[in-house]
């Protein structure tokens, strides 16, 4: 942390930290941003230096000035409990790398039933083949998680909130119980980002970002980050070294560039998302809005206690209507693009159905479900777009 431009001023607001941390203008010939260092080989001046592995950088896979800048910025943003941040090529790679780094054959893992589906596929696929057993739990289980802990339970994975269904787990309570039994806690913190949810300060040991989403912020990179505390960082750092996962230099640069503007973007996503959620709640076609920042949401009290903000992603439950009518809505909207991922500047809509894969809970929301990402377009234009969609839905019903 020696050469950050905000040297040692740890009392700075996160809005300032996100702009200043990890900058080394002196070392960058005065330029604000680090160069995109494309490098594998690092040359040693003497045989003695080589034998001693002397020098700040050893080999491209283990870090460059570009990766160091992003790591320092993220460490500062995560707060004083963060011991290190690993950079990997995708959000899913962050999840798989974290799990492989902390689990051994014969271990037991607890995973929230609302977890990102590829997380489940990894647990049920590769982890099962390596002799690691996964049990899924109701995200609202709270202190009830204690009954699921076995003598060999080594990790508990939460997603706060679930990125389709938005159930809000009680992370501090789950973490307290997990630690009592010697298990590490992993949080997929992609929805709120460390800006709105300092999960390491809520008792989480390993906090994951699909940086593809809000950190990148422009739908132009795949990227993942693994932030860990003192208890978990040695394992994560070793796991990354053993697996050889490293992110490409251009993506590292773009992740850092995205991070610098994340606080203004998120503030807009939050405001627009909440206003749109309230507008949708009043629509006759909508049965329910799933958004923890709405006061009537079942997860609201926990969100208010543990989070300092909300992002632009939430879901709605439509009143029962045919698939044909839902598809007519999806085909009628033009500003809301249909596609996977989220966290970019653009608005998105995607239908989803958790009932196909849940095992610890029953997903029966009472109607078809759509997930929306509210982008940076004008809210009036977005509402007009959805009006068009609802008109098409009605016409096809
Ligand atoms: C997108 C996403 C991931 C995976 O990120 P990729 O970069 O697409 O691999 C993980 N968790 C959540 C909650 C996500 O939304």
mmCIF file of C-alpha atoms and ligand atoms in Angstrom:
data_model
loop_
_atom_site.group_PDB
_atom_site.id
_atom_site.type_symbol
_atom_site.label_atom_id
_atom_site.label_comp_id
_atom_site.label_asym_id
_atom_site.label_seq_id
_atom_site.Cartn_x
_atom_site.Cartn_y
_atom_site.Cartn_z
ATOM 1 C CA UNK A 1 0.000 0.000 0.000
ATOM 2 C CA UNK A 2 3.120 2.171 0.032
ATOM 3 C CA UNK A 3 2.499 4.369 -2.938
ATOM 4 C CA UNK A 4 -1.236 5.114 -3.084
ATOM 5 C CA UNK A 5 -2.034 8.743 -3.911
ATOM 6 C CA UNK A 6 -4.314 8.896 -0.855
ATOM 7 C CA UNK A 7 -1.393 7.854 1.375
ATOM 8 C CA UNK A 8 -2.687 6.677 4.678
ATOM 9 C CA UNK A 9 -5.824 8.837 4.820
ATOM 10 C CA UNK A 10 -8.023 5.953 5.893
ATOM 11 C CA UNK A 11 -10.758 8.277 7.183
ATOM 12 C CA UNK A 12 -11.764 9.218 3.639
ATOM 13 C CA UNK A 13 -15.307 8.589 2.464
ATOM 14 C CA UNK A 14 -15.707 5.573 0.158
ATOM 15 C CA UNK A 15 -16.619 7.938 -2.720
ATOM 16 C CA UNK A 16 -13.135 9.381 -2.405
ATOM 17 C CA UNK A 17 -11.431 6.039 -1.804
ATOM 18 C CA UNK A 18 -12.911 4.630 -5.013
ATOM 19 C CA UNK A 19 -11.330 7.495 -6.987
ATOM 20 C CA UNK A 20 -7.948 7.730 -5.253
ATOM 21 C CA UNK A 21 -6.929 4.299 -3.956
ATOM 22 C CA UNK A 22 -4.332 2.334 -5.886
ATOM 23 C CA UNK A 23 -3.019 5.351 -7.747
ATOM 24 C CA UNK A 24 0.734 5.851 -8.016
ATOM 25 C CA UNK A 25 1.117 8.961 -10.150
ATOM 26 C CA UNK A 26 4.809 9.304 -9.351
ATOM 27 C CA UNK A 27 5.546 5.775 -10.471
ATOM 28 C CA UNK A 28 3.455 6.390 -13.607
ATOM 29 C CA UNK A 29 5.398 9.396 -14.892
ATOM 30 C CA UNK A 30 2.555 11.653 -13.728
ATOM 31 C CA UNK A 31 -0.213 9.849 -15.560
ATOM 32 C CA UNK A 32 -3.393 9.344 -13.538
ATOM 33 C CA UNK A 33 -3.877 5.739 -14.621
ATOM 34 C CA UNK A 34 -1.453 2.808 -14.594
ATOM 35 C CA UNK A 35 -0.210 1.462 -17.903
ATOM 36 C CA UNK A 36 -1.738 -1.754 -19.205
ATOM 37 C CA UNK A 37 1.251 -3.975 -18.598
ATOM 38 C CA UNK A 38 1.228 -6.932 -20.968
ATOM 39 C CA UNK A 39 3.903 -9.139 -19.584
ATOM 40 C CA UNK A 40 4.962 -12.689 -18.926
ATOM 41 C CA UNK A 41 8.748 -12.559 -18.424
ATOM 42 C CA UNK A 42 10.309 -10.292 -15.834
ATOM 43 C CA UNK A 43 14.076 -9.992 -16.293
ATOM 44 C CA UNK A 44 16.501 -10.191 -13.372
ATOM 45 C CA UNK A 45 19.634 -8.055 -13.640
ATOM 46 C CA UNK A 46 21.994 -10.531 -11.938
ATOM 47 C CA UNK A 47 22.187 -14.230 -11.109
ATOM 48 C CA UNK A 48 22.076 -13.258 -7.459
ATOM 49 C CA UNK A 49 18.790 -11.376 -7.965
ATOM 50 C CA UNK A 50 17.388 -14.383 -9.831
ATOM 51 C CA UNK A 51 18.290 -16.854 -7.068
ATOM 52 C CA UNK A 52 16.822 -14.533 -4.430
ATOM 53 C CA UNK A 53 13.665 -13.823 -6.498
ATOM 54 C CA UNK A 54 14.516 -10.200 -5.843
ATOM 55 C CA UNK A 55 12.242 -7.536 -7.293
ATOM 56 C CA UNK A 56 8.638 -6.454 -6.841
ATOM 57 C CA UNK A 57 7.393 -8.534 -9.771
ATOM 58 C CA UNK A 58 8.457 -12.116 -10.510
ATOM 59 C CA UNK A 59 6.337 -13.316 -13.390
ATOM 60 C CA UNK A 60 3.274 -12.027 -15.260
ATOM 61 C CA UNK A 61 0.875 -14.567 -13.759
ATOM 62 C CA UNK A 62 1.743 -13.439 -10.233
ATOM 63 C CA UNK A 63 1.065 -9.746 -10.775
ATOM 64 C CA UNK A 64 1.961 -6.584 -12.673
ATOM 65 C CA UNK A 65 1.768 -2.851 -11.921
ATOM 66 C CA UNK A 66 -1.728 -2.921 -13.485
ATOM 67 C CA UNK A 67 -3.016 -5.730 -11.251
ATOM 68 C CA UNK A 68 -1.415 -4.108 -8.215
ATOM 69 C CA UNK A 69 -3.280 -0.841 -8.849
ATOM 70 C CA UNK A 70 -6.645 -2.604 -9.022
ATOM 71 C CA UNK A 71 -5.886 -4.807 -6.006
ATOM 72 C CA UNK A 72 -4.922 -1.805 -3.887
ATOM 73 C CA UNK A 73 -8.057 0.081 -4.914
ATOM 74 C CA UNK A 74 -10.263 -2.895 -4.017
ATOM 75 C CA UNK A 75 -8.486 -3.572 -0.716
ATOM 76 C CA UNK A 76 -9.112 0.052 0.289
ATOM 77 C CA UNK A 77 -12.766 -0.151 -0.750
ATOM 78 C CA UNK A 78 -13.380 -3.417 1.125
ATOM 79 C CA UNK A 79 -12.175 -1.849 4.353
ATOM 80 C CA UNK A 80 -9.702 -2.674 7.126
ATOM 81 C CA UNK A 81 -10.606 -6.376 7.363
ATOM 82 C CA UNK A 82 -9.481 -7.063 3.798
ATOM 83 C CA UNK A 83 -6.109 -8.828 3.688
ATOM 84 C CA UNK A 84 -5.938 -9.339 -0.071
ATOM 85 C CA UNK A 85 -7.884 -9.448 -3.332
ATOM 86 C CA UNK A 86 -7.442 -12.065 -6.049
ATOM 87 C CA UNK A 87 -8.190 -11.138 -9.666
ATOM 88 C CA UNK A 88 -9.600 -13.857 -11.906
ATOM 89 C CA UNK A 89 -11.059 -14.052 -15.430
ATOM 90 C CA UNK A 90 -14.788 -14.216 -14.532
ATOM 91 C CA UNK A 91 -17.239 -14.075 -11.651
ATOM 92 C CA UNK A 92 -17.758 -17.804 -11.901
ATOM 93 C CA UNK A 93 -13.980 -18.341 -11.792
ATOM 94 C CA UNK A 94 -13.966 -16.306 -8.557
ATOM 95 C CA UNK A 95 -16.548 -18.673 -7.081
ATOM 96 C CA UNK A 96 -14.911 -21.898 -8.273
ATOM 97 C CA UNK A 97 -11.412 -20.710 -7.301
ATOM 98 C CA UNK A 98 -12.583 -19.695 -3.815
ATOM 99 C CA UNK A 99 -14.351 -23.011 -3.207
ATOM 100 C CA UNK A 100 -11.430 -25.108 -4.507
ATOM 101 C CA UNK A 101 -9.021 -23.063 -2.390
ATOM 102 C CA UNK A 102 -10.739 -23.672 0.949
ATOM 103 C CA UNK A 103 -12.241 -27.176 0.577
ATOM 104 C CA UNK A 104 -10.699 -30.644 0.707
ATOM 105 C CA UNK A 105 -11.954 -34.077 -0.311
ATOM 106 C CA UNK A 106 -14.381 -35.332 2.339
ATOM 107 C CA UNK A 107 -15.535 -31.841 3.328
ATOM 108 C CA UNK A 108 -19.127 -30.665 3.540
ATOM 109 C CA UNK A 109 -20.329 -27.343 2.099
ATOM 110 C CA UNK A 110 -23.544 -25.415 2.790
ATOM 111 C CA UNK A 111 -24.883 -23.256 -0.061
ATOM 112 C CA UNK A 112 -27.888 -20.945 -0.140
ATOM 113 C CA UNK A 113 -30.763 -22.313 -2.228
ATOM 114 C CA UNK A 114 -30.960 -18.894 -3.909
ATOM 115 C CA UNK A 115 -27.343 -19.004 -5.124
ATOM 116 C CA UNK A 116 -26.429 -18.175 -8.715
ATOM 117 C CA UNK A 117 -27.243 -21.264 -10.739
ATOM 118 C CA UNK A 118 -23.735 -21.887 -12.169
ATOM 119 C CA UNK A 119 -22.526 -21.935 -8.528
ATOM 120 C CA UNK A 120 -24.841 -24.907 -7.965
ATOM 121 C CA UNK A 121 -23.667 -26.548 -11.179
ATOM 122 C CA UNK A 122 -20.062 -26.274 -9.975
ATOM 123 C CA UNK A 123 -20.921 -27.744 -6.543
ATOM 124 C CA UNK A 124 -23.060 -30.544 -7.986
ATOM 125 C CA UNK A 125 -20.579 -31.240 -10.778
ATOM 126 C CA UNK A 126 -16.899 -30.772 -10.041
ATOM 127 C CA UNK A 127 -17.005 -30.538 -6.233
ATOM 128 C CA UNK A 128 -19.106 -33.716 -6.035
ATOM 129 C CA UNK A 129 -16.560 -35.513 -8.247
ATOM 130 C CA UNK A 130 -13.788 -34.434 -5.884
ATOM 131 C CA UNK A 131 -15.626 -35.884 -2.904
ATOM 132 C CA UNK A 132 -17.068 -32.653 -1.512
ATOM 133 C CA UNK A 133 -20.724 -32.840 -0.477
ATOM 134 C CA UNK A 134 -23.047 -29.825 -0.815
ATOM 135 C CA UNK A 135 -26.264 -29.247 1.137
ATOM 136 C CA UNK A 136 -28.531 -26.380 0.091
ATOM 137 C CA UNK A 137 -30.307 -24.275 2.688
ATOM 138 C CA UNK A 138 -33.259 -21.885 2.792
ATOM 139 C CA UNK A 139 -31.734 -18.391 2.409
ATOM 140 C CA UNK A 140 -34.050 -17.201 5.208
ATOM 141 C CA UNK A 141 -32.863 -19.940 7.574
ATOM 142 C CA UNK A 142 -31.058 -17.535 9.952
ATOM 143 C CA UNK A 143 -29.958 -19.268 13.169
ATOM 144 C CA UNK A 144 -31.590 -22.496 11.912
ATOM 145 C CA UNK A 145 -28.429 -23.119 9.897
ATOM 146 C CA UNK A 146 -26.861 -24.649 12.999
ATOM 147 C CA UNK A 147 -28.973 -27.810 12.515
ATOM 148 C CA UNK A 148 -27.410 -28.352 9.067
ATOM 149 C CA UNK A 149 -23.804 -28.116 10.220
ATOM 150 C CA UNK A 150 -21.925 -31.416 10.261
ATOM 151 C CA UNK A 151 -18.571 -32.188 11.869
ATOM 152 C CA UNK A 152 -16.961 -31.846 8.402
ATOM 153 C CA UNK A 153 -18.708 -28.615 7.337
ATOM 154 C CA UNK A 154 -15.875 -26.317 6.237
ATOM 155 C CA UNK A 155 -17.659 -23.513 4.392
ATOM 156 C CA UNK A 156 -21.017 -21.770 4.112
ATOM 157 C CA UNK A 157 -21.843 -19.852 0.953
ATOM 158 C CA UNK A 158 -24.471 -17.110 0.846
ATOM 159 C CA UNK A 159 -25.635 -14.674 -1.794
ATOM 160 C CA UNK A 160 -26.968 -11.471 -0.294
ATOM 161 C CA UNK A 161 -29.527 -11.015 -1.747
ATOM 162 C CA UNK A 162 -30.142 -13.867 -4.223
ATOM 163 C CA UNK A 163 -29.678 -12.299 -7.646
ATOM 164 C CA UNK A 164 -32.959 -13.600 -9.107
ATOM 165 C CA UNK A 165 -35.318 -14.046 -6.168
ATOM 166 C CA UNK A 166 -33.899 -11.380 -3.810
ATOM 167 C CA UNK A 167 -34.368 -13.234 -0.531
ATOM 168 C CA UNK A 168 -32.145 -11.519 2.013
ATOM 169 C CA UNK A 169 -30.134 -13.847 4.269
ATOM 170 C CA UNK A 170 -29.093 -12.741 7.743
ATOM 171 C CA UNK A 171 -25.352 -12.783 7.040
ATOM 172 C CA UNK A 172 -24.071 -11.821 10.539
ATOM 173 C CA UNK A 173 -26.177 -14.533 12.215
ATOM 174 C CA UNK A 174 -25.158 -17.206 9.687
ATOM 175 C CA UNK A 175 -21.501 -16.122 9.957
ATOM 176 C CA UNK A 176 -21.555 -16.271 13.761
ATOM 177 C CA UNK A 177 -22.801 -19.853 13.730
ATOM 178 C CA UNK A 178 -20.468 -20.941 10.924
ATOM 179 C CA UNK A 179 -17.445 -19.573 12.796
ATOM 180 C CA UNK A 180 -18.518 -21.276 16.013
ATOM 181 C CA UNK A 181 -18.191 -24.551 14.103
ATOM 182 C CA UNK A 182 -14.943 -23.690 12.339
ATOM 183 C CA UNK A 183 -16.461 -23.052 8.896
ATOM 184 C CA UNK A 184 -15.508 -20.163 6.597
ATOM 185 C CA UNK A 185 -18.201 -17.891 5.169
ATOM 186 C CA UNK A 186 -18.249 -16.956 1.487
ATOM 187 C CA UNK A 187 -20.559 -14.230 0.167
ATOM 188 C CA UNK A 188 -21.372 -13.590 -3.474
ATOM 189 C CA UNK A 189 -21.628 -9.817 -2.989
ATOM 190 C CA UNK A 190 -22.147 -8.910 -6.640
ATOM 191 C CA UNK A 191 -25.535 -7.213 -6.186
ATOM 192 C CA UNK A 192 -24.509 -4.534 -3.701
ATOM 193 C CA UNK A 193 -20.754 -4.409 -4.379
ATOM 194 C CA UNK A 194 -18.377 -3.521 -1.503
ATOM 195 C CA UNK A 195 -19.588 0.072 -1.896
ATOM 196 C CA UNK A 196 -23.042 -0.743 -0.488
ATOM 197 C CA UNK A 197 -22.274 -3.922 1.465
ATOM 198 C CA UNK A 198 -18.984 -4.313 3.302
ATOM 199 C CA UNK A 199 -19.504 -8.006 3.724
ATOM 200 C CA UNK A 200 -16.082 -8.628 5.302
ATOM 201 C CA UNK A 201 -17.252 -6.385 8.149
ATOM 202 C CA UNK A 202 -20.448 -8.438 8.508
ATOM 203 C CA UNK A 203 -18.488 -11.560 9.424
ATOM 204 C CA UNK A 204 -17.836 -12.846 5.914
ATOM 205 C CA UNK A 205 -14.362 -14.317 5.300
ATOM 206 C CA UNK A 206 -14.396 -14.328 1.495
ATOM 207 C CA UNK A 207 -16.363 -11.784 -0.523
ATOM 208 C CA UNK A 208 -16.834 -12.379 -4.221
ATOM 209 C CA UNK A 209 -17.606 -9.969 -7.021
ATOM 210 C CA UNK A 210 -18.670 -10.830 -10.529
ATOM 211 C CA UNK A 211 -16.837 -7.666 -11.611
ATOM 212 C CA UNK A 212 -18.320 -8.324 -15.033
ATOM 213 C CA UNK A 213 -21.314 -6.480 -13.541
ATOM 214 C CA UNK A 214 -21.006 -3.136 -11.721
ATOM 215 C CA UNK A 215 -17.228 -2.860 -11.386
ATOM 216 C CA UNK A 216 -16.725 -3.248 -15.136
ATOM 217 C CA UNK A 217 -19.990 -1.371 -15.576
ATOM 218 C CA UNK A 218 -20.028 -1.228 -19.369
ATOM 219 C CA UNK A 219 -20.888 -4.792 -20.433
ATOM 220 C CA UNK A 220 -17.503 -5.104 -22.077
ATOM 221 C CA UNK A 221 -15.485 -7.438 -19.835
ATOM 222 C CA UNK A 222 -15.642 -10.739 -18.006
ATOM 223 C CA UNK A 223 -13.971 -10.394 -14.613
ATOM 224 C CA UNK A 224 -14.047 -11.703 -11.060
ATOM 225 C CA UNK A 225 -12.558 -10.667 -7.736
ATOM 226 C CA UNK A 226 -12.027 -12.587 -4.487
ATOM 227 C CA UNK A 227 -11.559 -10.418 -1.388
ATOM 228 C CA UNK A 228 -10.534 -12.202 1.781
ATOM 229 C CA UNK A 229 -9.736 -11.500 5.414
ATOM 230 C CA UNK A 230 -6.685 -12.683 7.368
ATOM 231 C CA UNK A 231 -8.284 -16.072 8.070
ATOM 232 C CA UNK A 232 -8.913 -16.869 4.399
ATOM 233 C CA UNK A 233 -6.401 -14.885 2.309
ATOM 234 C CA UNK A 234 -3.471 -17.338 2.622
ATOM 235 C CA UNK A 235 -5.702 -20.108 1.234
ATOM 236 C CA UNK A 236 -7.084 -17.932 -1.576
ATOM 237 C CA UNK A 237 -3.642 -16.673 -2.512
ATOM 238 C CA UNK A 238 -2.255 -20.220 -2.567
ATOM 239 C CA UNK A 239 -5.282 -21.510 -4.506
ATOM 240 C CA UNK A 240 -4.856 -18.884 -7.211
ATOM 241 C CA UNK A 241 -1.158 -19.757 -7.498
ATOM 242 C CA UNK A 242 -1.811 -23.491 -7.705
ATOM 243 C CA UNK A 243 -4.650 -23.171 -10.204
ATOM 244 C CA UNK A 244 -2.879 -20.597 -12.355
ATOM 245 C CA UNK A 245 -5.971 -18.403 -12.656
ATOM 246 C CA UNK A 246 -4.999 -14.898 -13.691
ATOM 247 C CA UNK A 247 -6.905 -12.127 -15.421
ATOM 248 C CA UNK A 248 -5.784 -10.600 -18.726
ATOM 249 C CA UNK A 249 -4.158 -7.147 -18.598
ATOM 250 C CA UNK A 250 -6.746 -5.324 -20.726
ATOM 251 C CA UNK A 251 -9.559 -6.624 -18.545
ATOM 252 C CA UNK A 252 -7.688 -5.600 -15.387
ATOM 253 C CA UNK A 253 -7.300 -2.108 -16.812
ATOM 254 C CA UNK A 254 -10.980 -1.898 -17.782
ATOM 255 C CA UNK A 255 -12.081 -3.183 -14.362
ATOM 256 C CA UNK A 256 -10.056 -0.420 -12.696
ATOM 257 C CA UNK A 257 -11.440 2.166 -15.109
ATOM 258 C CA UNK A 258 -14.979 0.998 -14.368
ATOM 259 C CA UNK A 259 -14.359 1.052 -10.626
ATOM 260 C CA UNK A 260 -13.414 4.753 -10.693
ATOM 261 C CA UNK A 261 -16.962 5.754 -11.718
ATOM 262 C CA UNK A 262 -18.866 3.041 -9.879
ATOM 263 C CA UNK A 263 -20.164 5.259 -7.112
ATOM 264 C CA UNK A 264 -21.953 7.718 -9.444
ATOM 265 C CA UNK A 265 -23.277 4.909 -11.588
ATOM 266 C CA UNK A 266 -24.535 2.917 -8.615
ATOM 267 C CA UNK A 267 -26.196 5.986 -7.113
ATOM 268 C CA UNK A 268 -28.146 6.390 -10.346
ATOM 269 C CA UNK A 269 -28.956 2.664 -10.624
ATOM 270 C CA UNK A 270 -30.175 2.733 -7.030
ATOM 271 C CA UNK A 271 -32.411 5.788 -7.422
ATOM 272 C CA UNK A 272 -33.823 4.720 -10.788
ATOM 273 C CA UNK A 273 -34.262 1.122 -9.623
ATOM 274 C CA UNK A 274 -36.259 2.072 -6.546
ATOM 275 C CA UNK A 275 -38.437 4.526 -8.467
ATOM 276 C CA UNK A 276 -39.104 1.943 -11.166
ATOM 277 C CA UNK A 277 -39.838 -0.734 -8.560
ATOM 278 C CA UNK A 278 -42.426 1.555 -6.949
ATOM 279 C CA UNK A 279 -43.953 2.406 -10.323
ATOM 280 C CA UNK A 280 -44.205 -1.296 -11.180
ATOM 281 C CA UNK A 281 -45.760 -2.118 -7.813
ATOM 282 C CA UNK A 282 -48.668 0.184 -8.688
ATOM 283 C CA UNK A 283 -49.271 -1.470 -12.089
ATOM 284 C CA UNK A 284 -52.382 -3.658 -12.339
ATOM 285 C CA UNK A 285 -50.415 -6.382 -14.193
ATOM 286 C CA UNK A 286 -47.900 -6.792 -11.343
ATOM 287 C CA UNK A 287 -48.577 -9.071 -8.374
ATOM 288 C CA UNK A 288 -45.403 -8.352 -6.416
ATOM 289 C CA UNK A 289 -42.062 -6.595 -6.612
ATOM 290 C CA UNK A 290 -39.008 -8.348 -5.143
ATOM 291 C CA UNK A 291 -36.669 -5.551 -4.040
ATOM 292 C CA UNK A 292 -35.144 -5.416 -0.546
ATOM 293 C CA UNK A 293 -35.031 -1.596 -0.524
ATOM 294 C CA UNK A 294 -38.851 -1.400 -0.621
ATOM 295 C CA UNK A 295 -40.189 -1.009 2.946
ATOM 296 C CA UNK A 296 -42.745 -3.826 2.567
ATOM 297 C CA UNK A 297 -40.155 -6.345 1.289
ATOM 298 C CA UNK A 298 -39.579 -9.242 3.739
ATOM 299 C CA UNK A 299 -35.813 -8.611 3.544
ATOM 300 C CA UNK A 300 -36.061 -4.870 4.134
ATOM 301 C CA UNK A 301 -35.088 -4.825 7.827
ATOM 302 C CA UNK A 302 -31.903 -6.805 7.152
ATOM 303 C CA UNK A 303 -31.087 -4.688 4.103
ATOM 304 C CA UNK A 304 -31.480 -1.523 6.155
ATOM 305 C CA UNK A 305 -29.299 -2.904 8.932
ATOM 306 C CA UNK A 306 -26.460 -4.364 6.825
ATOM 307 C CA UNK A 307 -26.406 -2.397 3.547
ATOM 308 C CA UNK A 308 -25.827 1.255 2.733
ATOM 309 C CA UNK A 309 -27.517 1.117 -0.655
ATOM 310 C CA UNK A 310 -29.212 -0.926 -3.355
ATOM 311 C CA UNK A 311 -28.271 -1.560 -6.963
ATOM 312 C CA UNK A 312 -30.476 -1.445 -10.045
ATOM 313 C CA UNK A 313 -31.380 -5.140 -10.188
ATOM 314 C CA UNK A 314 -34.713 -6.516 -8.925
ATOM 315 C CA UNK A 315 -37.513 -8.824 -9.971
ATOM 316 C CA UNK A 316 -41.266 -8.661 -10.430
ATOM 317 C CA UNK A 317 -43.982 -11.295 -10.239
ATOM 318 C CA UNK A 318 -46.703 -10.810 -12.843
ATOM 319 C CA UNK A 319 -50.303 -11.729 -12.140
ATOM 320 C CA UNK A 320 -50.974 -15.166 -13.686
ATOM 321 C CA UNK A 321 -50.915 -14.870 -17.463
ATOM 322 C CA UNK A 322 -49.952 -17.155 -20.360
ATOM 323 C CA UNK A 323 -46.344 -17.603 -21.511
ATOM 324 C CA UNK A 324 -47.522 -16.219 -24.855
ATOM 325 C CA UNK A 325 -48.544 -12.972 -23.144
ATOM 326 C CA UNK A 326 -45.208 -12.722 -21.275
ATOM 327 C CA UNK A 327 -43.360 -13.295 -24.542
ATOM 328 C CA UNK A 328 -45.469 -10.560 -26.196
ATOM 329 C CA UNK A 329 -44.257 -8.142 -23.487
ATOM 330 C CA UNK A 330 -40.641 -9.220 -23.981
ATOM 331 C CA UNK A 331 -40.912 -8.772 -27.758
ATOM 332 C CA UNK A 332 -42.621 -5.370 -27.450
ATOM 333 C CA UNK A 333 -40.052 -3.639 -25.222
ATOM 334 C CA UNK A 334 -37.203 -2.015 -27.125
ATOM 335 C CA UNK A 335 -35.064 -0.194 -24.536
ATOM 336 C CA UNK A 336 -35.067 -3.190 -22.191
ATOM 337 C CA UNK A 337 -32.749 -5.626 -23.917
ATOM 338 C CA UNK A 338 -33.185 -9.340 -23.429
ATOM 339 C CA UNK A 339 -29.971 -11.002 -22.368
ATOM 340 C CA UNK A 340 -27.929 -12.464 -19.531
ATOM 341 C CA UNK A 341 -25.687 -10.577 -17.179
ATOM 342 C CA UNK A 342 -26.406 -7.078 -15.785
ATOM 343 C CA UNK A 343 -24.590 -4.195 -14.118
ATOM 344 C CA UNK A 344 -23.805 -2.360 -17.363
ATOM 345 C CA UNK A 345 -25.160 1.039 -18.406
ATOM 346 C CA UNK A 346 -28.122 -0.501 -20.205
ATOM 347 C CA UNK A 347 -31.509 -1.765 -19.067
ATOM 348 C CA UNK A 348 -32.283 -5.457 -19.329
ATOM 349 C CA UNK A 349 -35.204 -7.796 -18.778
ATOM 350 C CA UNK A 350 -35.103 -11.580 -18.534
ATOM 351 C CA UNK A 351 -37.707 -14.183 -17.541
ATOM 352 C CA UNK A 352 -36.609 -16.718 -14.935
ATOM 353 C CA UNK A 353 -37.987 -19.706 -13.051
ATOM 354 C CA UNK A 354 -36.188 -20.956 -9.929
ATOM 355 C CA UNK A 355 -38.593 -23.882 -9.454
ATOM 356 C CA UNK A 356 -36.598 -26.010 -11.917
ATOM 357 C CA UNK A 357 -33.560 -26.349 -9.685
ATOM 358 C CA UNK A 358 -34.313 -25.417 -6.063
ATOM 359 C CA UNK A 359 -33.989 -28.251 -3.581
ATOM 360 C CA UNK A 360 -34.260 -26.742 -0.071
ATOM 361 C CA UNK A 361 -37.191 -24.424 -0.766
ATOM 362 C CA UNK A 362 -40.208 -24.358 -3.051
ATOM 363 C CA UNK A 363 -40.343 -21.486 -5.506
ATOM 364 C CA UNK A 364 -44.011 -20.626 -6.047
ATOM 365 C CA UNK A 365 -44.248 -16.843 -6.445
ATOM 366 C CA UNK A 366 -47.827 -16.895 -7.799
ATOM 367 C CA UNK A 367 -47.155 -15.851 -11.401
ATOM 368 C CA UNK A 368 -44.506 -15.501 -14.097
ATOM 369 C CA UNK A 369 -41.328 -13.793 -12.946
ATOM 370 C CA UNK A 370 -39.136 -11.247 -14.717
ATOM 371 C CA UNK A 371 -35.810 -9.824 -13.592
ATOM 372 C CA UNK A 372 -35.076 -6.220 -14.533
ATOM 373 C CA UNK A 373 -31.866 -4.247 -14.578
ATOM 374 C CA UNK A 374 -32.503 -0.507 -14.595
ATOM 375 C CA UNK A 375 -29.776 1.171 -16.606
ATOM 376 C CA UNK A 376 -28.760 4.780 -17.082
ATOM 377 C CA UNK A 377 -31.410 5.707 -19.678
ATOM 378 C CA UNK A 378 -34.130 8.268 -18.910
ATOM 379 C CA UNK A 379 -36.674 6.797 -16.519
ATOM 380 C CA UNK A 380 -39.541 8.323 -18.494
ATOM 381 C CA UNK A 381 -38.354 6.552 -21.633
ATOM 382 C CA UNK A 382 -38.014 3.290 -19.711
ATOM 383 C CA UNK A 383 -41.521 3.594 -18.272
ATOM 384 C CA UNK A 384 -42.923 4.305 -21.748
ATOM 385 C CA UNK A 385 -41.098 1.190 -22.973
ATOM 386 C CA UNK A 386 -42.691 -0.948 -20.256
ATOM 387 C CA UNK A 387 -46.113 0.640 -20.977
ATOM 388 C CA UNK A 388 -45.687 -0.679 -24.523
ATOM 389 C CA UNK A 389 -44.796 -4.065 -23.123
ATOM 390 C CA UNK A 390 -47.828 -4.191 -20.833
ATOM 391 C CA UNK A 391 -50.119 -3.158 -23.727
ATOM 392 C CA UNK A 392 -48.733 -6.069 -25.765
ATOM 393 C CA UNK A 393 -49.162 -8.423 -22.804
ATOM 394 C CA UNK A 394 -52.806 -7.394 -22.453
ATOM 395 C CA UNK A 395 -53.458 -7.770 -26.182
ATOM 396 C CA UNK A 396 -52.009 -11.308 -26.157
ATOM 397 C CA UNK A 397 -53.670 -12.478 -22.919
HETATM 398 C C1 LIG B 1 -23.033 -12.939 -13.247
HETATM 399 C C2 LIG B 1 -22.912 -13.484 -11.885
HETATM 400 C C3 LIG B 1 -21.881 -14.345 -11.546
HETATM 401 C C4 LIG B 1 -20.902 -14.854 -12.561
HETATM 402 O O1 LIG B 1 -20.146 -13.862 -13.161
HETATM 403 P P1 LIG B 1 -19.490 -14.089 -14.605
HETATM 404 O O2 LIG B 1 -18.526 -12.969 -14.706
HETATM 405 O O3 LIG B 1 -20.622 -14.021 -15.580
HETATM 406 O O4 LIG B 1 -18.836 -15.422 -14.604
HETATM 407 C C5 LIG B 1 -21.780 -14.758 -10.238
HETATM 408 N N1 LIG B 1 -22.665 -14.382 -9.323
HETATM 409 C C6 LIG B 1 -23.684 -13.552 -9.605
HETATM 410 C C7 LIG B 1 -24.623 -13.167 -8.534
HETATM 411 C C8 LIG B 1 -23.847 -13.090 -10.903
HETATM 412 O O5 LIG B 1 -24.879 -12.290 -11.192
#
